[in-house]
PDB file of C-alpha atoms in Angstrom:
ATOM      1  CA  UNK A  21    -116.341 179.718 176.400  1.00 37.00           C
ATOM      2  CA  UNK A  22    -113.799 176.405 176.680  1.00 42.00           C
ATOM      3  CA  UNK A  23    -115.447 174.066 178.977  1.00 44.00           C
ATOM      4  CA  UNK A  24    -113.296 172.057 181.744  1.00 47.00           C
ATOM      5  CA  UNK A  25    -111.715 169.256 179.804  1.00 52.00           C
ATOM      6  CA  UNK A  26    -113.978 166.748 182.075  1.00 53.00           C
ATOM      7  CA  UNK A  27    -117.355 168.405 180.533  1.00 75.00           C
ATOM      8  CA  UNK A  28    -115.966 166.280 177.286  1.00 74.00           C
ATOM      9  CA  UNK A  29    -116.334 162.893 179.592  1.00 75.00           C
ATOM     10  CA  UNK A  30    -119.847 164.138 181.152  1.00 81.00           C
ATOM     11  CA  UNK A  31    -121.131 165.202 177.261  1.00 81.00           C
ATOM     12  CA  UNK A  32    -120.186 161.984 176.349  1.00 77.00           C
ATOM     13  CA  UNK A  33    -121.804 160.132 178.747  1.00 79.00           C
ATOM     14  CA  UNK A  34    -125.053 161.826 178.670  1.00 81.00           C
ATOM     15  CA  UNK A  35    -125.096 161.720 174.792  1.00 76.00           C
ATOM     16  CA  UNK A  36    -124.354 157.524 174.756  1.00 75.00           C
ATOM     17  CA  UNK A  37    -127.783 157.600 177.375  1.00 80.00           C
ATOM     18  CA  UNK A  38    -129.382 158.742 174.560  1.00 78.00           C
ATOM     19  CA  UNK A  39    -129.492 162.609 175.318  1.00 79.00           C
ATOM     20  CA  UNK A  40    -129.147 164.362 171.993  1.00 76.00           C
ATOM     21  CA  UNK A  41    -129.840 167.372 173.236  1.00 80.00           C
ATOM     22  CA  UNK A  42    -125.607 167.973 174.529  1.00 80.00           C
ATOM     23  CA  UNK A  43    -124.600 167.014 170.753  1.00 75.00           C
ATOM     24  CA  UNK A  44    -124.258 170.109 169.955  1.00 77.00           C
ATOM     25  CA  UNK A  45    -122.018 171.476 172.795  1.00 80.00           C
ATOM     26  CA  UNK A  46    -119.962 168.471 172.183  1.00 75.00           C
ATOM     27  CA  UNK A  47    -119.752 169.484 168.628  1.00 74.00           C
ATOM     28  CA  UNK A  48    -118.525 172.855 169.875  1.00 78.00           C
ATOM     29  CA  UNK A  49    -115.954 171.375 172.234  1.00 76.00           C
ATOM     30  CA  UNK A  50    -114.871 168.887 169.699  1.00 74.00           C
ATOM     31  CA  UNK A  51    -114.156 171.904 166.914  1.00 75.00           C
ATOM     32  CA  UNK A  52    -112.602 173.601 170.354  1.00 76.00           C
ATOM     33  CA  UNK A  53    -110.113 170.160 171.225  1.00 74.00           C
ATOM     34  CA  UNK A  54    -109.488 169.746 167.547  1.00 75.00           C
ATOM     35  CA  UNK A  55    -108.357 173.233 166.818  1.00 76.00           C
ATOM     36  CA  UNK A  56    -105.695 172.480 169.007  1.00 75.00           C
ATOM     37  CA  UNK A  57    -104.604 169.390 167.694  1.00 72.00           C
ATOM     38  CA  UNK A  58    -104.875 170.813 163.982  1.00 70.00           C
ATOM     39  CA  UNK A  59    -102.558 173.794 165.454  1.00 68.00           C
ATOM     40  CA  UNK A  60     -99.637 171.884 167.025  1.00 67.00           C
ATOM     41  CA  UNK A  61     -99.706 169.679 163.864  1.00 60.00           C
ATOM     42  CA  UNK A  62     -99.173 173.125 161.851  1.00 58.00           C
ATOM     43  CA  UNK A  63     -96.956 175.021 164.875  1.00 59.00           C
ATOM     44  CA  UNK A  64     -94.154 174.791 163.057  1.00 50.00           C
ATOM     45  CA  UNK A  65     -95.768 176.150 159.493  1.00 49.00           C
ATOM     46  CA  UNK A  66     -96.422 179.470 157.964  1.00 46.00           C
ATOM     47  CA  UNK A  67     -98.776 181.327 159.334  1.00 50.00           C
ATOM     48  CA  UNK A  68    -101.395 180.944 156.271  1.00 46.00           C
ATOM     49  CA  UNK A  69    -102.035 177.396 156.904  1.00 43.00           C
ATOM     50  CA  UNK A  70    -104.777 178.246 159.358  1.00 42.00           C
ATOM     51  CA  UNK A  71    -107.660 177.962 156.478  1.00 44.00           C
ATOM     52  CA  UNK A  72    -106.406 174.773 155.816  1.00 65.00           C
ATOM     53  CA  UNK A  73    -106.336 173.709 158.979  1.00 68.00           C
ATOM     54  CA  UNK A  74    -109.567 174.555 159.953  1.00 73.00           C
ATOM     55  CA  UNK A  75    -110.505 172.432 156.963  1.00 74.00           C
ATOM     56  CA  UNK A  76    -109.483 169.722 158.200  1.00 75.00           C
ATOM     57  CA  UNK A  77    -111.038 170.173 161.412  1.00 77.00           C
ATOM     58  CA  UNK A  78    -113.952 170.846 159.653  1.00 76.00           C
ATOM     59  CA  UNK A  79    -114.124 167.265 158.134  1.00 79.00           C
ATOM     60  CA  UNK A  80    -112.903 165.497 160.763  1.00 79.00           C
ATOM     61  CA  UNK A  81    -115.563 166.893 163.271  1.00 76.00           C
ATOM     62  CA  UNK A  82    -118.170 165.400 160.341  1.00 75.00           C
ATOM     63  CA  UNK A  83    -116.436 162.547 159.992  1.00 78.00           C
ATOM     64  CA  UNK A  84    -116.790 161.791 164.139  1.00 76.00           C
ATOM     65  CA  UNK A  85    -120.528 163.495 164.667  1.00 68.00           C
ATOM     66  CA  UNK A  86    -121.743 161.072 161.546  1.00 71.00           C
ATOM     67  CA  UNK A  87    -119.901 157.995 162.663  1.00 74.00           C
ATOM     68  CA  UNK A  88    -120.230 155.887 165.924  1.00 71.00           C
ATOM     69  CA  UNK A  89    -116.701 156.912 167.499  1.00 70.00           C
ATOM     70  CA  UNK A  90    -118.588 160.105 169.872  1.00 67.00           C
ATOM     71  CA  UNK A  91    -121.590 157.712 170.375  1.00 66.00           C
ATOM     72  CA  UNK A  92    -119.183 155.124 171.522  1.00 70.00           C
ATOM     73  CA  UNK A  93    -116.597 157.156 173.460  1.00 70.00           C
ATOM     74  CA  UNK A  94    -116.877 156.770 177.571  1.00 70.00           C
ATOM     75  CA  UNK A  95    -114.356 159.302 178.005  1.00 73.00           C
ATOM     76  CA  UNK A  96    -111.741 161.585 177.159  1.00 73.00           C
ATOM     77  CA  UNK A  97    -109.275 159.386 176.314  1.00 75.00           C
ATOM     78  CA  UNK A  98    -111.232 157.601 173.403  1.00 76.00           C
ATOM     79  CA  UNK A  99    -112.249 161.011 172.634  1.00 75.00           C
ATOM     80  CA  UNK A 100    -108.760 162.103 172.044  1.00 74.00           C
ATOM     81  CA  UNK A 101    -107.775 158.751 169.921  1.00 76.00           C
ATOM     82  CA  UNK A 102    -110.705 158.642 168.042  1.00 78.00           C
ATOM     83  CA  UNK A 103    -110.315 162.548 167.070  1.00 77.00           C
ATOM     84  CA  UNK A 104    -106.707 161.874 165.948  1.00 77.00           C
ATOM     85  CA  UNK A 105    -107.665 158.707 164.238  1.00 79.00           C
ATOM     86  CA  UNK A 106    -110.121 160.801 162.257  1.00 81.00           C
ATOM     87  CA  UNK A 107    -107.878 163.439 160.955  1.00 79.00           C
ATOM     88  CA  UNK A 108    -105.188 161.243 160.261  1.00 77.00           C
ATOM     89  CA  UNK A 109    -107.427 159.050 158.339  1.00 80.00           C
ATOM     90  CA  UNK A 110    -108.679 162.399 156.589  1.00 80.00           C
ATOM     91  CA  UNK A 111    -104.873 163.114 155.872  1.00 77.00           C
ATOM     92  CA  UNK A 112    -104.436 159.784 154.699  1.00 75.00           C
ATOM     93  CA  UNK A 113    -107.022 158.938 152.261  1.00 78.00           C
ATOM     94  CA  UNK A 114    -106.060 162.803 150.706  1.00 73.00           C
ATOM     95  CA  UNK A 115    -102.923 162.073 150.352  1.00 71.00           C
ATOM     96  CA  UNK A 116    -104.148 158.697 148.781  1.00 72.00           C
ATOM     97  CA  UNK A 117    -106.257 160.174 146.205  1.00 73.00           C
ATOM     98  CA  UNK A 118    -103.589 162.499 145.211  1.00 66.00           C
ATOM     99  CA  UNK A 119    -100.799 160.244 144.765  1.00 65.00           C
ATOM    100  CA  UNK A 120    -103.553 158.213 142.240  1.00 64.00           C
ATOM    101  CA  UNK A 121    -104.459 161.057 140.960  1.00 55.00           C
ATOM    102  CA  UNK A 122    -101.088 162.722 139.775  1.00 53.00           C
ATOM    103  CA  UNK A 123    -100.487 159.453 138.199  1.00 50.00           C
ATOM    104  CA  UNK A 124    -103.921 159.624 136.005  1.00 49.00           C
ATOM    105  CA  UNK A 125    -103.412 163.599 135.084  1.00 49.00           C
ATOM    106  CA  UNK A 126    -105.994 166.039 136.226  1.00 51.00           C
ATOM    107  CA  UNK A 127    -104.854 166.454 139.288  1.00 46.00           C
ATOM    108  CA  UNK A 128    -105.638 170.248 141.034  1.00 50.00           C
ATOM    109  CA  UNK A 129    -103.648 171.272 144.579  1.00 49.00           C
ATOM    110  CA  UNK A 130    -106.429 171.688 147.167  1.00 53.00           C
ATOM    111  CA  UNK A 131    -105.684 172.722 150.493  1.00 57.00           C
ATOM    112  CA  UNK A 132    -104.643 169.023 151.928  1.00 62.00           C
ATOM    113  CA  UNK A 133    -102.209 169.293 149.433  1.00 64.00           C
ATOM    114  CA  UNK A 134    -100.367 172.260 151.092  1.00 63.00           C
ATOM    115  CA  UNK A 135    -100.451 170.484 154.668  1.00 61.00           C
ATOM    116  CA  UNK A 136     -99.303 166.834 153.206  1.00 63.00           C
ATOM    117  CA  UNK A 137     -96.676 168.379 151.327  1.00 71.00           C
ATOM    118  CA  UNK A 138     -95.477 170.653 154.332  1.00 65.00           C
ATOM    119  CA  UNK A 139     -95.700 167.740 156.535  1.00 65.00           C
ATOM    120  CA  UNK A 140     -93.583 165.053 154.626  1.00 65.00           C
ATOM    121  CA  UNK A 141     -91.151 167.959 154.190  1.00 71.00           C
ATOM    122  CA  UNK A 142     -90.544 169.368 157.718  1.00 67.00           C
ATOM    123  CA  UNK A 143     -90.880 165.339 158.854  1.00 68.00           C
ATOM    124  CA  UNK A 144     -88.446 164.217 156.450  1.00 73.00           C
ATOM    125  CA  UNK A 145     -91.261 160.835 155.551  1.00 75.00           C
ATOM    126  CA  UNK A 146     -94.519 160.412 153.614  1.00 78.00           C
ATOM    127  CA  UNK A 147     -97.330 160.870 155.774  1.00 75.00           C
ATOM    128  CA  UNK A 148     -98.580 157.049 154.491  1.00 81.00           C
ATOM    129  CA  UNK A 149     -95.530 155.443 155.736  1.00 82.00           C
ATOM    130  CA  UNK A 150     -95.977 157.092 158.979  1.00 82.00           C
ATOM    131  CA  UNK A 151     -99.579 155.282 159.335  1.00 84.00           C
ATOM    132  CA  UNK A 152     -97.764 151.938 158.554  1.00 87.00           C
ATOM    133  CA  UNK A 153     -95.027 152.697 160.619  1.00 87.00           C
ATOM    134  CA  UNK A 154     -98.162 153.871 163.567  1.00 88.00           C
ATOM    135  CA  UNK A 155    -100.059 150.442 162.965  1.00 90.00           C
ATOM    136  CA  UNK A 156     -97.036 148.392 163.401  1.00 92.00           C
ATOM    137  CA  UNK A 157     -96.062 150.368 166.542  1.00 92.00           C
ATOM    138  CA  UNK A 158     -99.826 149.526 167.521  1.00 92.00           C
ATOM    139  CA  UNK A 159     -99.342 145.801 167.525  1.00 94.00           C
ATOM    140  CA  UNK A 160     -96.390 145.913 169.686  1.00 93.00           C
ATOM    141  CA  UNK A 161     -97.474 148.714 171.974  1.00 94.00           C
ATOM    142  CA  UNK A 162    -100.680 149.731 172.183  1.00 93.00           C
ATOM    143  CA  UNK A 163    -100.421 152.818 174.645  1.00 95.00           C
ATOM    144  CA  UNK A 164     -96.762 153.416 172.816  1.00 94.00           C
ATOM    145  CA  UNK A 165     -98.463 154.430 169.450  1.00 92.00           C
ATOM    146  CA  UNK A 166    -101.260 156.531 171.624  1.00 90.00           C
ATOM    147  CA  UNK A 167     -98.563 158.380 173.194  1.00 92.00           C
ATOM    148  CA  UNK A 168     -97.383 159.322 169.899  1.00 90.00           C
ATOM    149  CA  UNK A 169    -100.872 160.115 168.741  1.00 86.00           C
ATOM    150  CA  UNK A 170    -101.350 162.674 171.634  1.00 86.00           C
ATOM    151  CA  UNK A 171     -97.284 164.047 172.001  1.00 86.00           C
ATOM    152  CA  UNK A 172     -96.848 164.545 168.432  1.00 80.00           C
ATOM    153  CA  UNK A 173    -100.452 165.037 166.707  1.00 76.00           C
ATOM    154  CA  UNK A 174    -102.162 166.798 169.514  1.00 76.00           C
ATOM    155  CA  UNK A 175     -99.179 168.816 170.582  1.00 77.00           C
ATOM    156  CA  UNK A 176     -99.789 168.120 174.586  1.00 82.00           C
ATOM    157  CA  UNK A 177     -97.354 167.982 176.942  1.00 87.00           C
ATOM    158  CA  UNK A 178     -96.026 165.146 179.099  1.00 92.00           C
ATOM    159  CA  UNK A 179     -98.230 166.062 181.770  1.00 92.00           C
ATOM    160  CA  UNK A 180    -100.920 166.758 180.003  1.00 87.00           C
ATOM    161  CA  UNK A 181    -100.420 163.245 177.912  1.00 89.00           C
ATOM    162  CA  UNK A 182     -99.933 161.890 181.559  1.00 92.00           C
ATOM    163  CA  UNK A 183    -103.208 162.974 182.612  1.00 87.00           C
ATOM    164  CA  UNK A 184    -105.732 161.669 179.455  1.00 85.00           C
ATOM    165  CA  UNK A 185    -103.911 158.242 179.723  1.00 89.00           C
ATOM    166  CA  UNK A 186    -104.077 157.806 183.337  1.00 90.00           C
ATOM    167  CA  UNK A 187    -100.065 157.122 184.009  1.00 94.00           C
ATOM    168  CA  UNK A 188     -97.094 158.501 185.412  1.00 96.00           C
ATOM    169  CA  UNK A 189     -94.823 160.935 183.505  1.00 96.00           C
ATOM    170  CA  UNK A 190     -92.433 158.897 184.105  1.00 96.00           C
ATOM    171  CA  UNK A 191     -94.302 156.182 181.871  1.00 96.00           C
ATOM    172  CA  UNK A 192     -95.040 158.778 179.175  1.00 96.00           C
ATOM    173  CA  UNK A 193     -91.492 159.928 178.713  1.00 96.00           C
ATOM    174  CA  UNK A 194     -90.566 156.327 178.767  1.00 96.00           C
ATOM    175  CA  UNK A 195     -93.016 155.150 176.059  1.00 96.00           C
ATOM    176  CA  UNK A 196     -92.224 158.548 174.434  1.00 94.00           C
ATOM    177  CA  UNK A 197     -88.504 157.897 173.690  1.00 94.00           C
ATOM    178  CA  UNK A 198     -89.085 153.938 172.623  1.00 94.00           C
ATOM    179  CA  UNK A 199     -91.816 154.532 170.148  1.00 93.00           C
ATOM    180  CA  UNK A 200     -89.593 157.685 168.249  1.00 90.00           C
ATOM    181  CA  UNK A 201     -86.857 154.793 168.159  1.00 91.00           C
ATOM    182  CA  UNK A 202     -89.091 151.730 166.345  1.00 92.00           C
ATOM    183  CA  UNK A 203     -90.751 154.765 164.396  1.00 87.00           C
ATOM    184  CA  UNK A 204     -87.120 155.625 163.335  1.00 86.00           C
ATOM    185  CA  UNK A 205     -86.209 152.343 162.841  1.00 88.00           C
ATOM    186  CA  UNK A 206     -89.427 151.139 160.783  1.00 85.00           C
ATOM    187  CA  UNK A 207     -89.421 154.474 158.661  1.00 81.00           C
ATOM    188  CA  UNK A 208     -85.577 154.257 158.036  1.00 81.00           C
ATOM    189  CA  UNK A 209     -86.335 150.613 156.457  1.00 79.00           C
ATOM    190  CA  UNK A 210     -88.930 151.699 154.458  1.00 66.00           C
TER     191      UNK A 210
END
């Protein structure tokens, strides 16, 4: 059923030579991958977030299969970044429209709503000021704010974060303790 997690590098290198015919197992193994992310993200909610969840899996594996990001991707790595880019951004520009929204009055709860609002809760921050906090931790580090990306978003390991970036866990726990400090420090001054 899962494929080996180097299948994901293989798909995507058959499907960027212009083989369309692997789309859909890399569709499959994306849902598969992103499932995972969406489930560490919600680990430590209710159980009856799983609807929602898959929701947003949902979207983001539309937002990837309609954009260039799987065309573009040479391996796992950008497979994993671009993934958690996309349901950030999905997070994001929800939590966007609602914020405008309440504001201007007819605002209805929809099932983003639920994970934003458990989200800035448990995190103790706004999921918006997180993303500027993430972009400024970019520009300083970029492997920094992708250790983040795949520690905190995608719930792997150190090991497993080790292996998709190509370092030593040694590196990882490194860049893992200094990017939770400037994302402390940033989100504390905002």
């Amino acid at each position: 059923m899962n494929q080996p997690q180097n299948d994901v590098s293989v798909m995507l290198r058959e499907l960027g030579r212009g083989n369309d015919s692997v789309k859909e197992q890399l569709f499959e193994q994306l849902q598969s991958e992103l499932r995972q992310m969406a489930s560490a993200l919600m680990r430590r909610e209710r159980g009856d977030h799983t609807l929602q969840a898959t929701a947003l899996v949902n979207e983001a594996c539309i937002r990837l299969l309609d954009s260039d990001a799987i065309g573009n991707a040479t391996d796992r790595r950008y497979f994993f970044a671009a993934a958690n880019r996309a349901m950030r951004q999905i997070l994001i520009d929800h939590a966007r429209r609602r914020n405008t929204t309440k504001r201007g009055g007819d605002y209805q709860r929809g099932s983003l709503d639920v994970v934003l609002e458990n989200f800035e809760t448990s995190n103790g921050c706004r999921f918006e000021d997180l993303e500027a906090s993430l972009e400024v931790l970019e520009k300083d580090s970029p492997r920094q704010r992708e250790v983040v990306e795949l520690r905190f978003f995608s719930g792997l390991s150190i090991p497993e974060t080790a292996e998709v970036l190509g370092v030593s866990e040694g590196t990882v726990e490194r860049d893992w303790r200094l990017a939770r400090a400037k994302l402390y420090q940033q989100l504390r001054e905002e």
